CSV table of C-alpha atoms in Angstrom, one decimal:
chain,number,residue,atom,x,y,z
A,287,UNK,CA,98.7,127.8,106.4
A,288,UNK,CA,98.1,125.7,103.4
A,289,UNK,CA,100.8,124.8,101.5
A,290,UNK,CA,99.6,125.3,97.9
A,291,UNK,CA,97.6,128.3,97.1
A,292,UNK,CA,95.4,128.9,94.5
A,293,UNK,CA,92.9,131.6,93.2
A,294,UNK,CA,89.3,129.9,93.5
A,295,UNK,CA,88.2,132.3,90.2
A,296,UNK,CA,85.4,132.0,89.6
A,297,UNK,CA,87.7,133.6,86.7
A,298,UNK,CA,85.5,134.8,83.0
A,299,UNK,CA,87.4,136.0,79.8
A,300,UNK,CA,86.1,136.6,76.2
A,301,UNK,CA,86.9,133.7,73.7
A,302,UNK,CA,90.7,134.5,72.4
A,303,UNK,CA,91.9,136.1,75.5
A,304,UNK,CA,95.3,135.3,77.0
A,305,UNK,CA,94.4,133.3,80.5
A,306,UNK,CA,96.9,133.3,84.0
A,307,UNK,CA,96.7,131.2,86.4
A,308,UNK,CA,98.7,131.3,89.1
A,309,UNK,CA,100.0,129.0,92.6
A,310,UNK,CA,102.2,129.9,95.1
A,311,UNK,CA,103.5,127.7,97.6
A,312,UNK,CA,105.6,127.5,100.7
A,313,UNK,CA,107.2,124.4,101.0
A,314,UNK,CA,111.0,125.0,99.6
A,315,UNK,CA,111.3,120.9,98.7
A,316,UNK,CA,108.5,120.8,95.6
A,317,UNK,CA,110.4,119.4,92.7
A,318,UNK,CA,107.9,118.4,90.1
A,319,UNK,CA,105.0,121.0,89.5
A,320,UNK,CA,101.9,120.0,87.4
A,321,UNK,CA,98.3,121.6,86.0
A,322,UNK,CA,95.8,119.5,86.1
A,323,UNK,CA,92.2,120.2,83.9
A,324,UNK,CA,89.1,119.1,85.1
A,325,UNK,CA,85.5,119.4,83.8
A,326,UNK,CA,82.1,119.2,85.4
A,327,UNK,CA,81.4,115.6,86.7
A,328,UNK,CA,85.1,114.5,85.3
A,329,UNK,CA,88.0,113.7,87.0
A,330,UNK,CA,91.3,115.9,86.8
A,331,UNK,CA,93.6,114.7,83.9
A,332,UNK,CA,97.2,115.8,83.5
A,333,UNK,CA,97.7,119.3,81.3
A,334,UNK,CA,101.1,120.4,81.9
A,335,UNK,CA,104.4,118.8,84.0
A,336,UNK,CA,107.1,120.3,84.8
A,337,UNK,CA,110.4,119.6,86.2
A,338,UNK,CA,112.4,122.5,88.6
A,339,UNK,CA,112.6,125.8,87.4
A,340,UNK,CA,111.9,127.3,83.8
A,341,UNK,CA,109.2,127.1,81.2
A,342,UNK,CA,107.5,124.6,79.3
A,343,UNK,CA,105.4,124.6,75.9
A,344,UNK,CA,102.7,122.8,74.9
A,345,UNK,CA,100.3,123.7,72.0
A,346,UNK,CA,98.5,126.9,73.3
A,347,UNK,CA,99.4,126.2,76.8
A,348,UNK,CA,102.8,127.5,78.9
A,349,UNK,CA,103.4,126.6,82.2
A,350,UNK,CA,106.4,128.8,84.1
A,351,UNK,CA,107.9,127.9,87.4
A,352,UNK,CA,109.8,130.2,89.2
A,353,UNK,CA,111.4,128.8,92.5
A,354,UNK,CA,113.1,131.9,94.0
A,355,UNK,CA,109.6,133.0,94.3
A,356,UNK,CA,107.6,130.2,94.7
A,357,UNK,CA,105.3,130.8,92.4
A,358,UNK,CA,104.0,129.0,89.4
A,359,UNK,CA,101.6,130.2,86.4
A,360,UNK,CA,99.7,129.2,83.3
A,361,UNK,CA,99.1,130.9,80.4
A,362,UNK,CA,96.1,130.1,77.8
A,363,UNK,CA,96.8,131.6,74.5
A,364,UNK,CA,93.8,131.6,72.2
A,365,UNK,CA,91.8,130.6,75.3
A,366,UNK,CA,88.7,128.6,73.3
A,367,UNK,CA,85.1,128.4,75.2
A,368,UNK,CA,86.4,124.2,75.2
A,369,UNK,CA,89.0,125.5,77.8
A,370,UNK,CA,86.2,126.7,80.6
A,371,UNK,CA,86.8,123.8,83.1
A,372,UNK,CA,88.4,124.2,87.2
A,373,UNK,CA,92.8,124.3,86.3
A,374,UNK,CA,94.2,122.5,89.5
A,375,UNK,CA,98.0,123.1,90.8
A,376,UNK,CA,99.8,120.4,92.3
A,377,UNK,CA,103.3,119.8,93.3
A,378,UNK,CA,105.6,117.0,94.8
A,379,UNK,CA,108.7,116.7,96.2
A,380,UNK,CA,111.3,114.3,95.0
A,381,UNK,CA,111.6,112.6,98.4
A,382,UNK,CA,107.6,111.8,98.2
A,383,UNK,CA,107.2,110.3,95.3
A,384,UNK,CA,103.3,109.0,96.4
A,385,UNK,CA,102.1,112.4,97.5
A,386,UNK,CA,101.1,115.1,95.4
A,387,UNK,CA,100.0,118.0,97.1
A,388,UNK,CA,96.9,120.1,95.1
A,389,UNK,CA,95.9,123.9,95.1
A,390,UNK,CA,92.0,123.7,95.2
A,391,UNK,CA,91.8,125.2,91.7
A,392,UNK,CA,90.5,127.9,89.9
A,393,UNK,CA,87.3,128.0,87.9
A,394,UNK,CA,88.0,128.9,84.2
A,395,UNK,CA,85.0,130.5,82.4
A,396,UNK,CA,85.7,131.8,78.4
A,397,UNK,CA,82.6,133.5,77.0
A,398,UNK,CA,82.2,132.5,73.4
B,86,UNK,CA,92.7,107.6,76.8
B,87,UNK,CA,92.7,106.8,80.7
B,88,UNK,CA,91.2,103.1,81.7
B,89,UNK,CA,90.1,103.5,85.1
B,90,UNK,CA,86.4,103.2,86.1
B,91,UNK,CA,84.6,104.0,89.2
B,92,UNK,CA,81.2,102.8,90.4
B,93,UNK,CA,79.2,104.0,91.0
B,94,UNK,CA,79.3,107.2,90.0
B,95,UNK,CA,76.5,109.2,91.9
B,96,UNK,CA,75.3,107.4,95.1
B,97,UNK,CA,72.7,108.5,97.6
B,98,UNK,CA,72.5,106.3,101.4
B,99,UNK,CA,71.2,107.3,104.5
B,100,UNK,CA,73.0,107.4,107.9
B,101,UNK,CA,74.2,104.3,109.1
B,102,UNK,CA,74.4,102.3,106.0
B,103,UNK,CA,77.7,100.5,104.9
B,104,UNK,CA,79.0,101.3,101.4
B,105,UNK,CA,81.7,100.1,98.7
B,106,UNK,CA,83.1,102.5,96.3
B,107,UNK,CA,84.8,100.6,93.4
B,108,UNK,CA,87.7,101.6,91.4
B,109,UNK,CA,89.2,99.7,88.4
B,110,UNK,CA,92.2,99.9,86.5
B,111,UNK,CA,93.2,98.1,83.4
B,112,UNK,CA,96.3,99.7,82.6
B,113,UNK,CA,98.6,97.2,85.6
B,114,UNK,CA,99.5,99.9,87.3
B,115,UNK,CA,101.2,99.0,91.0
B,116,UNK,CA,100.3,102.6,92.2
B,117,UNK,CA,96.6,103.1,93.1
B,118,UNK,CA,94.9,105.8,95.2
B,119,UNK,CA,91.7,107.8,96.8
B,120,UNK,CA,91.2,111.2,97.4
B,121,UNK,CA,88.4,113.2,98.6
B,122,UNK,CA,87.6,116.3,97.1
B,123,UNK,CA,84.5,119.0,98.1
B,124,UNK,CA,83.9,122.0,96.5
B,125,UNK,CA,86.2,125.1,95.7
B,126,UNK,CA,88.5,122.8,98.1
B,127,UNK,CA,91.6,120.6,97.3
B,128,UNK,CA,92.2,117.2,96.5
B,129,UNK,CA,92.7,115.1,99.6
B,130,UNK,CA,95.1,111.9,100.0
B,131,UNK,CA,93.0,109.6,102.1
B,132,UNK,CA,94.3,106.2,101.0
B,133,UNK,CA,97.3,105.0,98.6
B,134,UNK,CA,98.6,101.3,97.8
B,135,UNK,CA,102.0,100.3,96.2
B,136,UNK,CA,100.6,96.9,94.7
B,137,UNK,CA,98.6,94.0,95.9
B,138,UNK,CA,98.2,93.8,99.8
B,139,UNK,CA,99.6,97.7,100.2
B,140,UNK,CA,98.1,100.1,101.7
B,141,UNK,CA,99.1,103.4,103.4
B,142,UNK,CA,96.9,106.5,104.8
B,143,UNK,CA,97.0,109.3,103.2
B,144,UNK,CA,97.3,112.7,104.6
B,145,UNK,CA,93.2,113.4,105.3
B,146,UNK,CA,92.3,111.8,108.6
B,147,UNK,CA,89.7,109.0,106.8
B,148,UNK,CA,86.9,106.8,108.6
B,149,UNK,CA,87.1,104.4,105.3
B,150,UNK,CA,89.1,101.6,104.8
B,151,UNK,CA,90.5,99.7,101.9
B,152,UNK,CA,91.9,96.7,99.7
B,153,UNK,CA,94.5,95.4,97.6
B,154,UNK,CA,93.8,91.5,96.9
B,155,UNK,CA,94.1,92.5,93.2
B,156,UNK,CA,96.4,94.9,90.8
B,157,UNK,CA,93.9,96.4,89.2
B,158,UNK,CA,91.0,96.4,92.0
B,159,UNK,CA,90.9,98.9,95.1
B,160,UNK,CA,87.7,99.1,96.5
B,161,UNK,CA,87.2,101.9,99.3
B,162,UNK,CA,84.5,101.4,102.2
B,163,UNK,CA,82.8,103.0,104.9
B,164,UNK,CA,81.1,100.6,107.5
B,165,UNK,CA,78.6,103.1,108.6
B,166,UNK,CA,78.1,106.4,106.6
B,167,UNK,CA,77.3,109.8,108.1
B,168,UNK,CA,76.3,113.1,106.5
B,169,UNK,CA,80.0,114.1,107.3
B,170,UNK,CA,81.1,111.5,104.7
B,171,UNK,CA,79.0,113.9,101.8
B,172,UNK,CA,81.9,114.3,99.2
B,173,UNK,CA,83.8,113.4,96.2
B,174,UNK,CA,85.8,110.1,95.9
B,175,UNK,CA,87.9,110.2,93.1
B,176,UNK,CA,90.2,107.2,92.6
B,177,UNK,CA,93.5,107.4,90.6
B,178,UNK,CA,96.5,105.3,89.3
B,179,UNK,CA,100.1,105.1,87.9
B,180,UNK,CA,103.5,103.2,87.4
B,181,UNK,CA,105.7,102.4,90.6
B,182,UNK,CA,108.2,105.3,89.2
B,183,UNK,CA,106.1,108.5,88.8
B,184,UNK,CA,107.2,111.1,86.5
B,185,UNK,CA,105.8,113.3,83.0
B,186,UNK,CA,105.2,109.7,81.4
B,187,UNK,CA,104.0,107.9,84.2
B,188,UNK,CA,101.7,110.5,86.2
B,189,UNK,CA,98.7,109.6,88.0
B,190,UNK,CA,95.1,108.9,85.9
B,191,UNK,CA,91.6,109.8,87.6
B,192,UNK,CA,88.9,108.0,87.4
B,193,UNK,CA,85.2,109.6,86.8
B,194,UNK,CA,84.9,110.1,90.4
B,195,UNK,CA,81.8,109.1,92.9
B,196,UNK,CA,79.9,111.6,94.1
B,197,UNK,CA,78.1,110.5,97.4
B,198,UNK,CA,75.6,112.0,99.2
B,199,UNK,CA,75.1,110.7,102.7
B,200,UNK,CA,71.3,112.2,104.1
């Protein structure tokens, strides 16, 4: 059983629709939860980090992590055809500092 | 902006052949690492180093090998490539401390193709 999993998508909204994304994960220790953004031919770059349990703002983007649950999400708002790109999970405990563990992401398509 | 680099970035070899995949970082980071990444899959750990002559396995059972003679140099090799190595190499760096200022930068990635 994988420890992070992740929707593969593919996953196609119209331009201005609210996107969710969602992980859940098994491993009770994950501290520090992070979504990644990668295009075509890029690598991932960091999007959204987020400490324990709660929500976090950015811009047009939320991430929420709920630990009871395990389960993490993030919402687009005003998704833009510049947000189509693969949205990577990944988690890490605090004991592991190294080794982040990543969902194997889900492929974001907005339709202009 | 991110300053790492990786070279090259799409590589074709046949069977046998020995390769280098070079990753640069200008940014001094101690922490440098590889990961291996196909598609619809997740990112792999197959290498990490703590600073200059450190380096650890990742998680991902690897054939490859690599370096730390330099800071900002880690330079991943396979002595004799097989079809089995066909994949994404992407190459990534941060501070000694991770955390939401210090998280890890990718690099372009290298796409190989091993025939």
């Amino acid at each position: 059983q994988k420890e992070v999993e992740q929707d593969p998508g593919p996953l196609s909204v119209p331009e201005g629709a609210i996107v969710s994304l969602n992980c859940t994960y098994s491993n009770s220790a994950f501290q520090y939860f992070m979504w990644y953004r990668q295009y075509s031919r890029k690598g991932p770059e960091l999007l959204m980090y987020t400490y324990s349990s709660g929500n976090k703002e950015d811009g047009r983007f939320t991430a929420q992590v709920d630990k009871s649950s395990k389960y993490i999400s993030l919402f687009i708002r005003d998704s833009q055809p510049s947000d189509s790109a693969t949205y990577l999970c990944a988690m890490r405990a605090y004991s592991s500092a190294s080794k982040i563990i990543f969902g194997s992401g889900t492929r974001l398509s907005i339709r202009p | 902006e991110a300053d790492i680099y990786q070279t090259p970035r799409y590589l074709v070899i046949g069977t046998g052949k020995k390769i280098t995949l070079e990753c640069s970082q200008t940014m001094g980071h101690d922490k440098m690492y590889w990961y291996q990444q196909d598609p619809g899959m997740e990112l792999h750990l197959i290498h990490y180093s703590y600073g200059v002559n450190s380096t650890e396995k990742g998680d991902l059972s690897s054939e490859s090998t690599v370096s730390r003679i330099r800071t900002e140099h880690f330079p991943l090799t396979l002595e004799s490539a097989r079809p089995s190595h066909t994949s994404q190499y992407l190459c990534a760096s941060s501070e000694f401390w991770e955390s939401q200022d210090n998280e890890q930068f990718f690099g372009p990635g290298t796409r190989l193709t091993v025939l």
